[in-house]
PDB file of C-alpha atoms and ligand atoms in Angstrom:
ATOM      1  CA  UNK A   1     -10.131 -25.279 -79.076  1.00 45.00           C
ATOM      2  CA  UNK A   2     -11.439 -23.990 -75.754  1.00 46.00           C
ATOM      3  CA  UNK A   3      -7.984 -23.109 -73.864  1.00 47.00           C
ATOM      4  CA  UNK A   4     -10.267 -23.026 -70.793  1.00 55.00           C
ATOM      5  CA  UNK A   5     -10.377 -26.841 -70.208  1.00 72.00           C
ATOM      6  CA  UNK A   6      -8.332 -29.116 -67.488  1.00 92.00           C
ATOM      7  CA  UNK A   7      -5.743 -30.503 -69.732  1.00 94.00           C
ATOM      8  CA  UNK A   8      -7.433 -34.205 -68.989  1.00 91.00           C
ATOM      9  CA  UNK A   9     -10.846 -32.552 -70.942  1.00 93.00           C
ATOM     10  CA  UNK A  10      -9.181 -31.512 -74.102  1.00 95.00           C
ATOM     11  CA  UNK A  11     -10.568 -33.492 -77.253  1.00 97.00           C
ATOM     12  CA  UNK A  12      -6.961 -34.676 -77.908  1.00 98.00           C
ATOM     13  CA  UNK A  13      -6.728 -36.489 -74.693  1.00 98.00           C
ATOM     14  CA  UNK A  14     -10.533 -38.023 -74.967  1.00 98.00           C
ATOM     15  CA  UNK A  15      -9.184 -39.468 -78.467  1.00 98.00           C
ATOM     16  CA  UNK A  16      -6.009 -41.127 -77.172  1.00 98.00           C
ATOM     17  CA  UNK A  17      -7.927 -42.633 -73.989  1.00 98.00           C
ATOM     18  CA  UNK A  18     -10.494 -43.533 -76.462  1.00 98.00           C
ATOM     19  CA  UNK A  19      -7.894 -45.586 -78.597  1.00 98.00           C
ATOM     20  CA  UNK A  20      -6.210 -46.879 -75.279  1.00 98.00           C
ATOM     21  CA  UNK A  21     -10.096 -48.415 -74.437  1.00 98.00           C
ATOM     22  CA  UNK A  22     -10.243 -49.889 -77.577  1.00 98.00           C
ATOM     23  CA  UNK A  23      -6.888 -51.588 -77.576  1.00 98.00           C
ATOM     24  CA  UNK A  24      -7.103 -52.960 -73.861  1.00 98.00           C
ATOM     25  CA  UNK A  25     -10.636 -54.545 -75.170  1.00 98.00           C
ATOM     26  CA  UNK A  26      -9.015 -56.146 -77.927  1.00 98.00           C
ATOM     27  CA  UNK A  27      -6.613 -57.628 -75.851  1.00 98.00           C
ATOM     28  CA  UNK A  28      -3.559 -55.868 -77.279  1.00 98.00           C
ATOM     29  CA  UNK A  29      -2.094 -54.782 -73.844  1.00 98.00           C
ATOM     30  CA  UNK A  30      -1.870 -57.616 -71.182  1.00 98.00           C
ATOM     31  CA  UNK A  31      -0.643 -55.859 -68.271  1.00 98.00           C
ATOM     32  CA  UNK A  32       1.206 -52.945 -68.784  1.00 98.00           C
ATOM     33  CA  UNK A  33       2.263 -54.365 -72.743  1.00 98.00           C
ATOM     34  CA  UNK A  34       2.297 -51.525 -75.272  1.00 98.00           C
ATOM     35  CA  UNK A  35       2.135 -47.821 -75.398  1.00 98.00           C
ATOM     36  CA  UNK A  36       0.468 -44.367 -77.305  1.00 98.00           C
ATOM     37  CA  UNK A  37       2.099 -41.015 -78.197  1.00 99.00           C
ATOM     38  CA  UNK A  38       0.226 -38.239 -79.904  1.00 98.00           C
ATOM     39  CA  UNK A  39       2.222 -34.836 -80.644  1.00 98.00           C
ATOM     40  CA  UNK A  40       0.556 -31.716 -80.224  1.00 98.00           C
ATOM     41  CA  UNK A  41      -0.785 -28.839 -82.846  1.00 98.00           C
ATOM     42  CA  UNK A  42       0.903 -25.775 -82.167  1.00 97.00           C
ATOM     43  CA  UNK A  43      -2.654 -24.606 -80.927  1.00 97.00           C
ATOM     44  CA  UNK A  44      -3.307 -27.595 -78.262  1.00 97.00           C
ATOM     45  CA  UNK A  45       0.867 -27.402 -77.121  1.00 97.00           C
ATOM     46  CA  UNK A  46      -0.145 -23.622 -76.533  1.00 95.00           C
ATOM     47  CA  UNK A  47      -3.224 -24.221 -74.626  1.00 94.00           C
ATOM     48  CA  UNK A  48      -1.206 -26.716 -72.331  1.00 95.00           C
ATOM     49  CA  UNK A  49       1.531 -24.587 -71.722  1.00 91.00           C
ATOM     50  CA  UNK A  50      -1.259 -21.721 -70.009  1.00 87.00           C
ATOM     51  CA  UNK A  51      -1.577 -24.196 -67.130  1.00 78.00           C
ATOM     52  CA  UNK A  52       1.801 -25.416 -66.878  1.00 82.00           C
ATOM     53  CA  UNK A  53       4.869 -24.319 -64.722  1.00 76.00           C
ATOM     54  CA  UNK A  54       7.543 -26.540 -66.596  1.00 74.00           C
ATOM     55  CA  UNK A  55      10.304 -24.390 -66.626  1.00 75.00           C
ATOM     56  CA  UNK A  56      13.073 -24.666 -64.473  1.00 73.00           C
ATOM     57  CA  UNK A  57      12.060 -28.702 -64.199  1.00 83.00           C
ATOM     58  CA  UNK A  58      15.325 -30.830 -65.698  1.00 90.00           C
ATOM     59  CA  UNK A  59      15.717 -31.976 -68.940  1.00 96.00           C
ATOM     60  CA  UNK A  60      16.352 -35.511 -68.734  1.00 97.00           C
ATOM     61  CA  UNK A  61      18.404 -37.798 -71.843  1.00 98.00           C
ATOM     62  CA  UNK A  62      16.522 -39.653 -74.574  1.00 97.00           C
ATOM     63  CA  UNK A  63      19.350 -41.749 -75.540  1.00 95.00           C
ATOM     64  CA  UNK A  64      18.002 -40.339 -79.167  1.00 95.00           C
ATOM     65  CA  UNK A  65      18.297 -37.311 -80.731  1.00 96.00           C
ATOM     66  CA  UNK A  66      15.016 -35.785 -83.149  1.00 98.00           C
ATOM     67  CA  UNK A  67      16.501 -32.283 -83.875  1.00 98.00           C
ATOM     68  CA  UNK A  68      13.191 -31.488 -85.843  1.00 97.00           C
ATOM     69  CA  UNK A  69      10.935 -31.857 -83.134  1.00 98.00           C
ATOM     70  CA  UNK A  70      12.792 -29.613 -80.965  1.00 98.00           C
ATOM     71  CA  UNK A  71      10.154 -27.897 -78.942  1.00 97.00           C
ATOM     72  CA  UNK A  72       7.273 -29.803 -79.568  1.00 98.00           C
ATOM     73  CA  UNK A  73       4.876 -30.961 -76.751  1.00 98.00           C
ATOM     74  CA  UNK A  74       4.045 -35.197 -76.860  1.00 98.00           C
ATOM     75  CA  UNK A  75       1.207 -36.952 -75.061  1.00 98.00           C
ATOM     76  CA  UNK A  76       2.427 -40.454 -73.820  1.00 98.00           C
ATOM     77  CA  UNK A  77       1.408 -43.600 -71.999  1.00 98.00           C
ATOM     78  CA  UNK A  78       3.768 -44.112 -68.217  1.00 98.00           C
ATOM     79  CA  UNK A  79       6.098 -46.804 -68.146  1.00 98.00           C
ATOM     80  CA  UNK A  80       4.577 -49.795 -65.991  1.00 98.00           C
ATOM     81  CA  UNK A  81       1.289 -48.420 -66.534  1.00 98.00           C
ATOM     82  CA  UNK A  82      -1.976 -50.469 -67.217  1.00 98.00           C
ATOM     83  CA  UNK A  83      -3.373 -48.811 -70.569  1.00 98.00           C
ATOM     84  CA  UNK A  84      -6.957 -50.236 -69.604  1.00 98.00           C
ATOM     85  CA  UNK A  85      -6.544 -47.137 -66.541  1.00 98.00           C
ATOM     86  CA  UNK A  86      -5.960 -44.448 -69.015  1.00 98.00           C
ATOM     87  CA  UNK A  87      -9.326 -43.404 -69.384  1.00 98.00           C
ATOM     88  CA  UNK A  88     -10.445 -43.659 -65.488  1.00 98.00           C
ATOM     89  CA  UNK A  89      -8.010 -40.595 -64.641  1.00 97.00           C
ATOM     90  CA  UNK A  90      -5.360 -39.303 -67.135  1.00 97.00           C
ATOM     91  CA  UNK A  91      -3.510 -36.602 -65.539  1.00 96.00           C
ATOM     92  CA  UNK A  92      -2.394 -40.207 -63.173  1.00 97.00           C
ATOM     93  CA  UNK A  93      -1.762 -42.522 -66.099  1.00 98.00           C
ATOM     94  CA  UNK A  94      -0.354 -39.850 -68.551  1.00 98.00           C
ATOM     95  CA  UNK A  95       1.744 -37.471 -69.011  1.00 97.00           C
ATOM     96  CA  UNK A  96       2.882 -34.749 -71.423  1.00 97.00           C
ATOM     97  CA  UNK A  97       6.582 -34.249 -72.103  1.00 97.00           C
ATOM     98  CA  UNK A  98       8.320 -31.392 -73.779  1.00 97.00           C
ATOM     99  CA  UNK A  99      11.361 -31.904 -75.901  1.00 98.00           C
ATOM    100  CA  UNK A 100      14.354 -30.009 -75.732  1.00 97.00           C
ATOM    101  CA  UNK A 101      15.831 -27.365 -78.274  1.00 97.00           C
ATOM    102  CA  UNK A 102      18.155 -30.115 -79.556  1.00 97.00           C
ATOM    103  CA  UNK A 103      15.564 -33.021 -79.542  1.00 98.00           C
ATOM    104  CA  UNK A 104      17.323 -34.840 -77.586  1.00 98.00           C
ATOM    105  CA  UNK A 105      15.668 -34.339 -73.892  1.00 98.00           C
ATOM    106  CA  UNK A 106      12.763 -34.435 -72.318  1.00 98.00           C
ATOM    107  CA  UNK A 107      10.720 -32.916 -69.077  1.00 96.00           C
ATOM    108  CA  UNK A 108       7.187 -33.181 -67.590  1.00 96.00           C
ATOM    109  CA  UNK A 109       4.782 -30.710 -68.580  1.00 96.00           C
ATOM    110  CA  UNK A 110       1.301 -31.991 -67.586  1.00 95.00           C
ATOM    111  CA  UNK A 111       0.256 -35.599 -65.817  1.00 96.00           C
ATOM    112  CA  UNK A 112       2.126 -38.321 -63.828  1.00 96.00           C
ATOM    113  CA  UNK A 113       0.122 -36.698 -60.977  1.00 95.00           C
ATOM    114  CA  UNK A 114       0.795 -39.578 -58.354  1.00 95.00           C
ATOM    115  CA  UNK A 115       4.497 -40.283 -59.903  1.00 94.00           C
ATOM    116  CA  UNK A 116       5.681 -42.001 -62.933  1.00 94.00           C
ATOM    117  CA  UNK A 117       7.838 -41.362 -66.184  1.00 96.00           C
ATOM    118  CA  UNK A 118       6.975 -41.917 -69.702  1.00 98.00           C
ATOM    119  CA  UNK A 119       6.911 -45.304 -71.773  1.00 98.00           C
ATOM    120  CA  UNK A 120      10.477 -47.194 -71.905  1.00 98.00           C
ATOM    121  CA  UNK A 121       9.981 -46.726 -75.541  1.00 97.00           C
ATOM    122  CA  UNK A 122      10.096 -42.808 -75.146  1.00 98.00           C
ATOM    123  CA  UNK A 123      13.404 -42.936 -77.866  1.00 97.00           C
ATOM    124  CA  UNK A 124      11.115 -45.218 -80.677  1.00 97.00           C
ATOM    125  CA  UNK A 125       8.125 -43.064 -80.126  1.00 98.00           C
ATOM    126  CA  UNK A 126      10.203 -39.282 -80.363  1.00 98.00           C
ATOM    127  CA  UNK A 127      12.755 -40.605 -83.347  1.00 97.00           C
ATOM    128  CA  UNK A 128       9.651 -42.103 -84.923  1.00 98.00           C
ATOM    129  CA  UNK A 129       6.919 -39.695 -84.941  1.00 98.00           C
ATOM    130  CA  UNK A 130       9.837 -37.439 -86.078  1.00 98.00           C
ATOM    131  CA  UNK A 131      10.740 -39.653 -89.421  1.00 98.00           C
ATOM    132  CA  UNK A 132       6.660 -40.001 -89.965  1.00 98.00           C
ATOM    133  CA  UNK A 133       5.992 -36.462 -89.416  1.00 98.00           C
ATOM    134  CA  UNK A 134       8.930 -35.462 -92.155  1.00 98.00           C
ATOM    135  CA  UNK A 135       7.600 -38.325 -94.449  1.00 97.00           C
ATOM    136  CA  UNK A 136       3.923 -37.413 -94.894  1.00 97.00           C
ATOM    137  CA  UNK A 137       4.648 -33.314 -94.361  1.00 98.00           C
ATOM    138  CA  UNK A 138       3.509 -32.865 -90.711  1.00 98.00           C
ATOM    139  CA  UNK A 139       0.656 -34.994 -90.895  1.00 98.00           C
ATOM    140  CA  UNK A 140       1.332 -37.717 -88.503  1.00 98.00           C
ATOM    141  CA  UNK A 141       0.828 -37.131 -85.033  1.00 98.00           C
ATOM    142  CA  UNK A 142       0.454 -40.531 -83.867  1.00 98.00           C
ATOM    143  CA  UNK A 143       2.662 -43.389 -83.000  1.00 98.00           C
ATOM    144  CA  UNK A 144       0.969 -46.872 -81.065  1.00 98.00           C
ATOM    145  CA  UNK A 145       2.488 -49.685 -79.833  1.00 98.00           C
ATOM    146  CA  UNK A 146       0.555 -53.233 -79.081  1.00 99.00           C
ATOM    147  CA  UNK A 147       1.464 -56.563 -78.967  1.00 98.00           C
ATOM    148  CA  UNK A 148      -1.136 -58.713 -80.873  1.00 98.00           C
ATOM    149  CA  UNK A 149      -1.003 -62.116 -80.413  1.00 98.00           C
ATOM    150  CA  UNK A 150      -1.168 -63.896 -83.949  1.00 98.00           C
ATOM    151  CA  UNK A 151       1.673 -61.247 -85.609  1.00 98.00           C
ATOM    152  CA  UNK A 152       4.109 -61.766 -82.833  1.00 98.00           C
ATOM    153  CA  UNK A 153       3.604 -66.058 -83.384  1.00 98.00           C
ATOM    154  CA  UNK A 154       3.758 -65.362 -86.979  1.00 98.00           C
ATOM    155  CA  UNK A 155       7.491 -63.621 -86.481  1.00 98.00           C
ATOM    156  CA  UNK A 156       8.077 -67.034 -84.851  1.00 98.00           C
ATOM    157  CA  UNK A 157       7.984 -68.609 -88.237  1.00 97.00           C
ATOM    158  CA  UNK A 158       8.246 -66.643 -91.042  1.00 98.00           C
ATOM    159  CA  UNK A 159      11.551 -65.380 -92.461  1.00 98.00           C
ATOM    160  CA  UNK A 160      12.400 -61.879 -90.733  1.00 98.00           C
ATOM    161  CA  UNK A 161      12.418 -59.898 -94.120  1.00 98.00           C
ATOM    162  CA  UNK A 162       9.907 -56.701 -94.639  1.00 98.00           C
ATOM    163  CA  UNK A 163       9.262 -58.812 -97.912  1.00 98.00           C
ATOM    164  CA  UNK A 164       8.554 -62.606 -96.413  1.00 98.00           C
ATOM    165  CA  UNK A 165       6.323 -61.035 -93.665  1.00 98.00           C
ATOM    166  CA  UNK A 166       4.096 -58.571 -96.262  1.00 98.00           C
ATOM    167  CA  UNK A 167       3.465 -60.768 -98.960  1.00 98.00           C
ATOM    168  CA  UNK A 168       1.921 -63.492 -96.111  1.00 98.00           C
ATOM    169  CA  UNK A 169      -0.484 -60.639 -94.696  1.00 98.00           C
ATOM    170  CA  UNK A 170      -1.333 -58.962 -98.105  1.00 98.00           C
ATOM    171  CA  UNK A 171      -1.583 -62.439 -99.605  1.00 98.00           C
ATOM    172  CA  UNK A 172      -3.683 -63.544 -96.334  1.00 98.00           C
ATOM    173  CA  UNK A 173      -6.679 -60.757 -96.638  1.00 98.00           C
ATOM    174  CA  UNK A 174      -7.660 -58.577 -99.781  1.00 98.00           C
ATOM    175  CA  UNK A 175      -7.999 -55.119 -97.164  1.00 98.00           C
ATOM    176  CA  UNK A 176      -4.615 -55.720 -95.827  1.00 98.00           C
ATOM    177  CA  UNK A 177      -2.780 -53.987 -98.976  1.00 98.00           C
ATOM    178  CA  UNK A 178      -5.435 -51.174 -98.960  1.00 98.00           C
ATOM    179  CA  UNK A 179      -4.409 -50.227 -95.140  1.00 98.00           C
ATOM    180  CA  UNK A 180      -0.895 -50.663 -95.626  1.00 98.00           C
ATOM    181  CA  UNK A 181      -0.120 -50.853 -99.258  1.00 98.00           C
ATOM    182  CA  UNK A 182       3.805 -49.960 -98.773  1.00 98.00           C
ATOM    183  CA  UNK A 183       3.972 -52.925 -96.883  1.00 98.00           C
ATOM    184  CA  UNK A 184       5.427 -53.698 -93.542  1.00 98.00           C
ATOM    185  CA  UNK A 185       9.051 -52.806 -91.717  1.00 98.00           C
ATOM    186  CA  UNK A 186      10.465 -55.796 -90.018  1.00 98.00           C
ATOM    187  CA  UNK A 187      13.251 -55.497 -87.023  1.00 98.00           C
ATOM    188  CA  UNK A 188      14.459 -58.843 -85.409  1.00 97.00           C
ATOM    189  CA  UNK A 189      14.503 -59.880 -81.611  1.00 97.00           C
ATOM    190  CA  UNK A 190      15.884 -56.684 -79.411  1.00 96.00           C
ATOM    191  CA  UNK A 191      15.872 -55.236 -75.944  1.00 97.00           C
ATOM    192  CA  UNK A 192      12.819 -53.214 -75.446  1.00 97.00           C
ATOM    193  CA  UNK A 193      13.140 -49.855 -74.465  1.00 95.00           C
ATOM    194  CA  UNK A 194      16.457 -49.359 -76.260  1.00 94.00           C
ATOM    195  CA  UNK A 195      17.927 -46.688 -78.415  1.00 92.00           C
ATOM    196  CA  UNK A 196      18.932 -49.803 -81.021  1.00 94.00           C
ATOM    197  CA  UNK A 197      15.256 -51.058 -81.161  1.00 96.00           C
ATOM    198  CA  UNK A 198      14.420 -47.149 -81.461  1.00 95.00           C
ATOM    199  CA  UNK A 199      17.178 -46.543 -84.289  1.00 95.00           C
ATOM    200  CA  UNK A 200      16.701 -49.868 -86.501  1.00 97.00           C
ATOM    201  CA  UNK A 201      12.534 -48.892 -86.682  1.00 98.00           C
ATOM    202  CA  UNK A 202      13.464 -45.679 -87.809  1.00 97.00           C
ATOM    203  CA  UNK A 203      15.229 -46.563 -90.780  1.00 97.00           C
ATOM    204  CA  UNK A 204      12.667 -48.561 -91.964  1.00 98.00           C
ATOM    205  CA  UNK A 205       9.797 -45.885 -90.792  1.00 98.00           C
ATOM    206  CA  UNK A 206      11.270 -43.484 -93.949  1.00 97.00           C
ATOM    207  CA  UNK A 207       9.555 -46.317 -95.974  1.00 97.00           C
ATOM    208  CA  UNK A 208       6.866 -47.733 -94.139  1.00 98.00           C
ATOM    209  CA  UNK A 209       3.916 -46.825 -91.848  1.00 98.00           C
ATOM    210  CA  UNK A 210       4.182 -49.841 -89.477  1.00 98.00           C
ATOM    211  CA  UNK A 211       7.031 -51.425 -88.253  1.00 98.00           C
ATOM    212  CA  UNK A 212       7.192 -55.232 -87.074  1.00 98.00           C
ATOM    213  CA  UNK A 213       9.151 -55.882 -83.962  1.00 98.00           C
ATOM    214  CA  UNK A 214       9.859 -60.099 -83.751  1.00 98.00           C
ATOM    215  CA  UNK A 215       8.625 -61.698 -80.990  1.00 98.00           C
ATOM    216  CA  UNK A 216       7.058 -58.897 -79.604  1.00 98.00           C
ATOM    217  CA  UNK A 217       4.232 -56.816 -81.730  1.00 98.00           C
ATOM    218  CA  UNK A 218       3.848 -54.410 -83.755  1.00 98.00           C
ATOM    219  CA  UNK A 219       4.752 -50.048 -83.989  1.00 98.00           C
ATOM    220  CA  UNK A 220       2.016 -48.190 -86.702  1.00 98.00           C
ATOM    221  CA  UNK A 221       2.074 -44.575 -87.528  1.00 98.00           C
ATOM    222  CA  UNK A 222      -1.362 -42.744 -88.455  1.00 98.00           C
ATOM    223  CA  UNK A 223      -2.164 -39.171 -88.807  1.00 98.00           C
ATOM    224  CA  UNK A 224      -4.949 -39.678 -85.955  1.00 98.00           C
ATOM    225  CA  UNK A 225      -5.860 -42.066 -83.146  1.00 98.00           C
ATOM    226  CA  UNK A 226      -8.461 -44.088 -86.538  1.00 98.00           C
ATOM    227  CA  UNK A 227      -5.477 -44.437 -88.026  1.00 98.00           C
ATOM    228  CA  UNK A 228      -3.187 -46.104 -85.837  1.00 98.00           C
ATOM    229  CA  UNK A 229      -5.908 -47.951 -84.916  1.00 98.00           C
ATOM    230  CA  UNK A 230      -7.018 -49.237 -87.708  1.00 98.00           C
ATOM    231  CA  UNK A 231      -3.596 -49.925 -89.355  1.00 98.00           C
ATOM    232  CA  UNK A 232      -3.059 -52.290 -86.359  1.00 99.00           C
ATOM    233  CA  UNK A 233      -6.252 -54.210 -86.759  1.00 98.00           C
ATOM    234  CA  UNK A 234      -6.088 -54.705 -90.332  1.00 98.00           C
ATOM    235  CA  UNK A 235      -2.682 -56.459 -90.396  1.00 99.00           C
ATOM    236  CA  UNK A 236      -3.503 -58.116 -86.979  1.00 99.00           C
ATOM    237  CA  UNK A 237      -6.916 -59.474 -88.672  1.00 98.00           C
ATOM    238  CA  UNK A 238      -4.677 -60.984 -91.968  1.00 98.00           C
ATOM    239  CA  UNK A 239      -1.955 -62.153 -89.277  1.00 99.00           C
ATOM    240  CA  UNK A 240      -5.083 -64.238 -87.757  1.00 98.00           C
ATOM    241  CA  UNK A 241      -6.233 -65.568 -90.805  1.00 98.00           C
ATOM    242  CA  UNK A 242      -2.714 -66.403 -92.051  1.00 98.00           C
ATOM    243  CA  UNK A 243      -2.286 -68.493 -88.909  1.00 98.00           C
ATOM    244  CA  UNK A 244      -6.112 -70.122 -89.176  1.00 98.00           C
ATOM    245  CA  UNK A 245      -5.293 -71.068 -92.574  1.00 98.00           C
ATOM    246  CA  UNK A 246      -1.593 -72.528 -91.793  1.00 98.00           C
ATOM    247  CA  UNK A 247      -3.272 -74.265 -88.596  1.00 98.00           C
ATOM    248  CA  UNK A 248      -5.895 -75.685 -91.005  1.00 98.00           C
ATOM    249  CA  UNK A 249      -3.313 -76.634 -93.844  1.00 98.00           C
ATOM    250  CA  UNK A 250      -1.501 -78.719 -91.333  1.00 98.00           C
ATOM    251  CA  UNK A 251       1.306 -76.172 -91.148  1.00 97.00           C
ATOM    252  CA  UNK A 252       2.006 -76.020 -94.554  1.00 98.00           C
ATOM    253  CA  UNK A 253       1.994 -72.414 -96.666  1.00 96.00           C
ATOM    254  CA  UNK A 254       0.911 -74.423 -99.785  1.00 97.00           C
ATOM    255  CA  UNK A 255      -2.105 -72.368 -99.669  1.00 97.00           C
ATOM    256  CA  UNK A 256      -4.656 -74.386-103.152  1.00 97.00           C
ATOM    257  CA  UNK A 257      -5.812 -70.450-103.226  1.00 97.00           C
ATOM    258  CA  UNK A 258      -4.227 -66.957-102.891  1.00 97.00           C
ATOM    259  CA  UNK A 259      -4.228 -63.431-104.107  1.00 98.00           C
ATOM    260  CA  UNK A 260      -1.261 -63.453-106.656  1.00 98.00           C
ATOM    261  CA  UNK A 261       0.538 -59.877-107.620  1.00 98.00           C
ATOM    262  CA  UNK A 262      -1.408 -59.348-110.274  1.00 98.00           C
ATOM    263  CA  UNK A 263      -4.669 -59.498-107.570  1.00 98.00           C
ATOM    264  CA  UNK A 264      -2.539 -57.042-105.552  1.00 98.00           C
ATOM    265  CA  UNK A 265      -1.809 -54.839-108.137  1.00 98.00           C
ATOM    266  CA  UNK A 266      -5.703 -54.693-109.423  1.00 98.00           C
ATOM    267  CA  UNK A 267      -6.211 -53.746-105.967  1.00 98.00           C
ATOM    268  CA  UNK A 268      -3.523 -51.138-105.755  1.00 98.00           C
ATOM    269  CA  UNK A 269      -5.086 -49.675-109.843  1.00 98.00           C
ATOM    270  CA  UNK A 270      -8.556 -49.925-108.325  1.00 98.00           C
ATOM    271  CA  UNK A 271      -8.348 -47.940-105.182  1.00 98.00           C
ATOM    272  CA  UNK A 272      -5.086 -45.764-106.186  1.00 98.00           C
ATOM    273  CA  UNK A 273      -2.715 -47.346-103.652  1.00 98.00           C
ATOM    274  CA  UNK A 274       1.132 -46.393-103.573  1.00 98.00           C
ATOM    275  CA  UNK A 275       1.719 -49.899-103.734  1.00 98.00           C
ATOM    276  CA  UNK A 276       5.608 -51.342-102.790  1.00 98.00           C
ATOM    277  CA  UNK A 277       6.291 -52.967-106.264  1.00 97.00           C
ATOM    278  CA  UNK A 278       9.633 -53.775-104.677  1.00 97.00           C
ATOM    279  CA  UNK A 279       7.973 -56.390-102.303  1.00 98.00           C
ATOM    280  CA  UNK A 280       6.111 -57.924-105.317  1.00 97.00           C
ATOM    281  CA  UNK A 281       7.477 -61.572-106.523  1.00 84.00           C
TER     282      UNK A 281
HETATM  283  P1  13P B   1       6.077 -49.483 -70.937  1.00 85.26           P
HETATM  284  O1  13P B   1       5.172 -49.897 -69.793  1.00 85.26           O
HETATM  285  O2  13P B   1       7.360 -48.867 -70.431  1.00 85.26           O
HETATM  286  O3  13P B   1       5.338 -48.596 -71.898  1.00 85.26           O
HETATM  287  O4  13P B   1       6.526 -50.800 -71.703  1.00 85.26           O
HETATM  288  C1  13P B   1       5.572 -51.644 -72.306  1.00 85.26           C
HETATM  289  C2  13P B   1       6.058 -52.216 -73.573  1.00 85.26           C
HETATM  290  O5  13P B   1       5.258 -52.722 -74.331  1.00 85.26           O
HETATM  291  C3  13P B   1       7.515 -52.178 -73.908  1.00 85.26           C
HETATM  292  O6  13P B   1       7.727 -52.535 -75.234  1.00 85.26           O
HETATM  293 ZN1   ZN B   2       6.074 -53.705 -76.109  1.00 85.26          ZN
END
């Protein structure tokens, strides 16, 4: 990595702009609606730190604590902010926080040049990308938050269980058990922003890569910005077709053709998927 760069050059920060682009174009992020964090390689968090004259700035409380990411350096979205502007002038629209010895703090390193504070869900995205980073052995470093239309209507019909919601989606499209074969985290209706949303998502993130949050979208872990990305768009696609198919069934789920578990676990034997067997009928 060239250590040389303005922070807002470094490949990191092209690929989370990048994924912001993508997201505002698929119309994931009316207004200021979702939000990205990407935590740092040692090597990147090192090459930030050159430029940076953080110390002596306040910590300020998380309202979470993440003792295992004491230290670490995170890339986020700003609260309020418009994810479409992330790519037109980062250092504005983003900043990069570092976390306290205890995990449980944070203060500005890099960005929020005009003003601004990190995401409201700061605690979801620091107690999560800690949980995902412990369950995969480092390798996550991403954590993105959108609000696609057709899962949020689904979670106004379908029973809130991790089981009612991931049998519809990997029943709805064959590739939807390939991108998330250990199925899907469900948390009902709660404030956004708050440590309870933040603490109920990480329970279920020790299990799953993507969590769904009722009535208002969706949280997906992925090693890199594809990742995240893609997780999102795969069970947003088999959310769509789920609802095109209820629509067209009159609003019944007596669907005259499905893929059964015996489809889903040729799928999983084919492609050597850790497939959830305890979601399975
Ligand atoms: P922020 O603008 O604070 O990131 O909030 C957007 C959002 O989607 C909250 O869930
Ligand atoms: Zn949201």
């Amino acid at each position: 990595m060239d250590t040389c760069s303005p922070v807002g050059e470094m490949e990191f920060v092209k690929g989370f702009v990048g994924l912001c682009d993508v997201g505002w174009r698929m119309g994931w992020h009316e207004r200021n609606g979702g939000n990205l964090s990407y935590r740092l390689t040692e090597e990147e968090a090192e090459g930030v730190r050159l430029g940076s004259d953080a110390e002596g700035s306040p910590w300020e409380p998380l309202g979470v604590a993440a003792p295992s990411l004491a230290g670490s350096l995170l890339l986020v979205t700003g609260s309020g902010r418009y994810l479409k502007n992330a790519s037109a002038a980062p250092e504005r629209e983003l900043g990069i926080v570092e976390l306290s010895p205890e995990g449980d703090a944070w203060r500005l390193v890099w960005g929020f040049a005009e003003g601004g504070r990190p995401t409201s869900e700061l605690p979801s995205h620091v107690l999560n990308l800690s949980v995902r980073s412990e369950a995969t052995g480092g390798a996550c470093r991403v954590l993105y938050h959108a609000h696609p239309s057709h899962l949020v209507a689904m979670t106004a019909l379908v029973p809130l269980t991790d089981r009612d919601v991931t049998l519809r989606l990997w029943r709805a499209m064959t590739e939807c058990v390939i991108a998330c074969p250990r199925g899907l985290g469900v948390v009902p209706w709660a404030v956004p922003g708050s440590a309870e949303l933040a603490e109920a998502s990480s329970e279920l993130f020790r299990t799953y890569d993507a969590v769904v949050w009722a009535q208002h979208g969706l949280f997906a872990s992925g090693d890199g910005f594809d990742e995240a990305l893609g997780l999102v768009h795969a069970v947003e696609k088999a959310a769509e077709i789920y609802c095109l198919a209820r629509s067209m069934n009159a609003g019944s789920e007596d669907f005259p053709n499905t893929i059964d578990d015996d489809g889903l676990r040729a799928i999983a034997h084919r492609y050597d998927l850790p497939l959830n067997e305890a979601l399975l009928d």
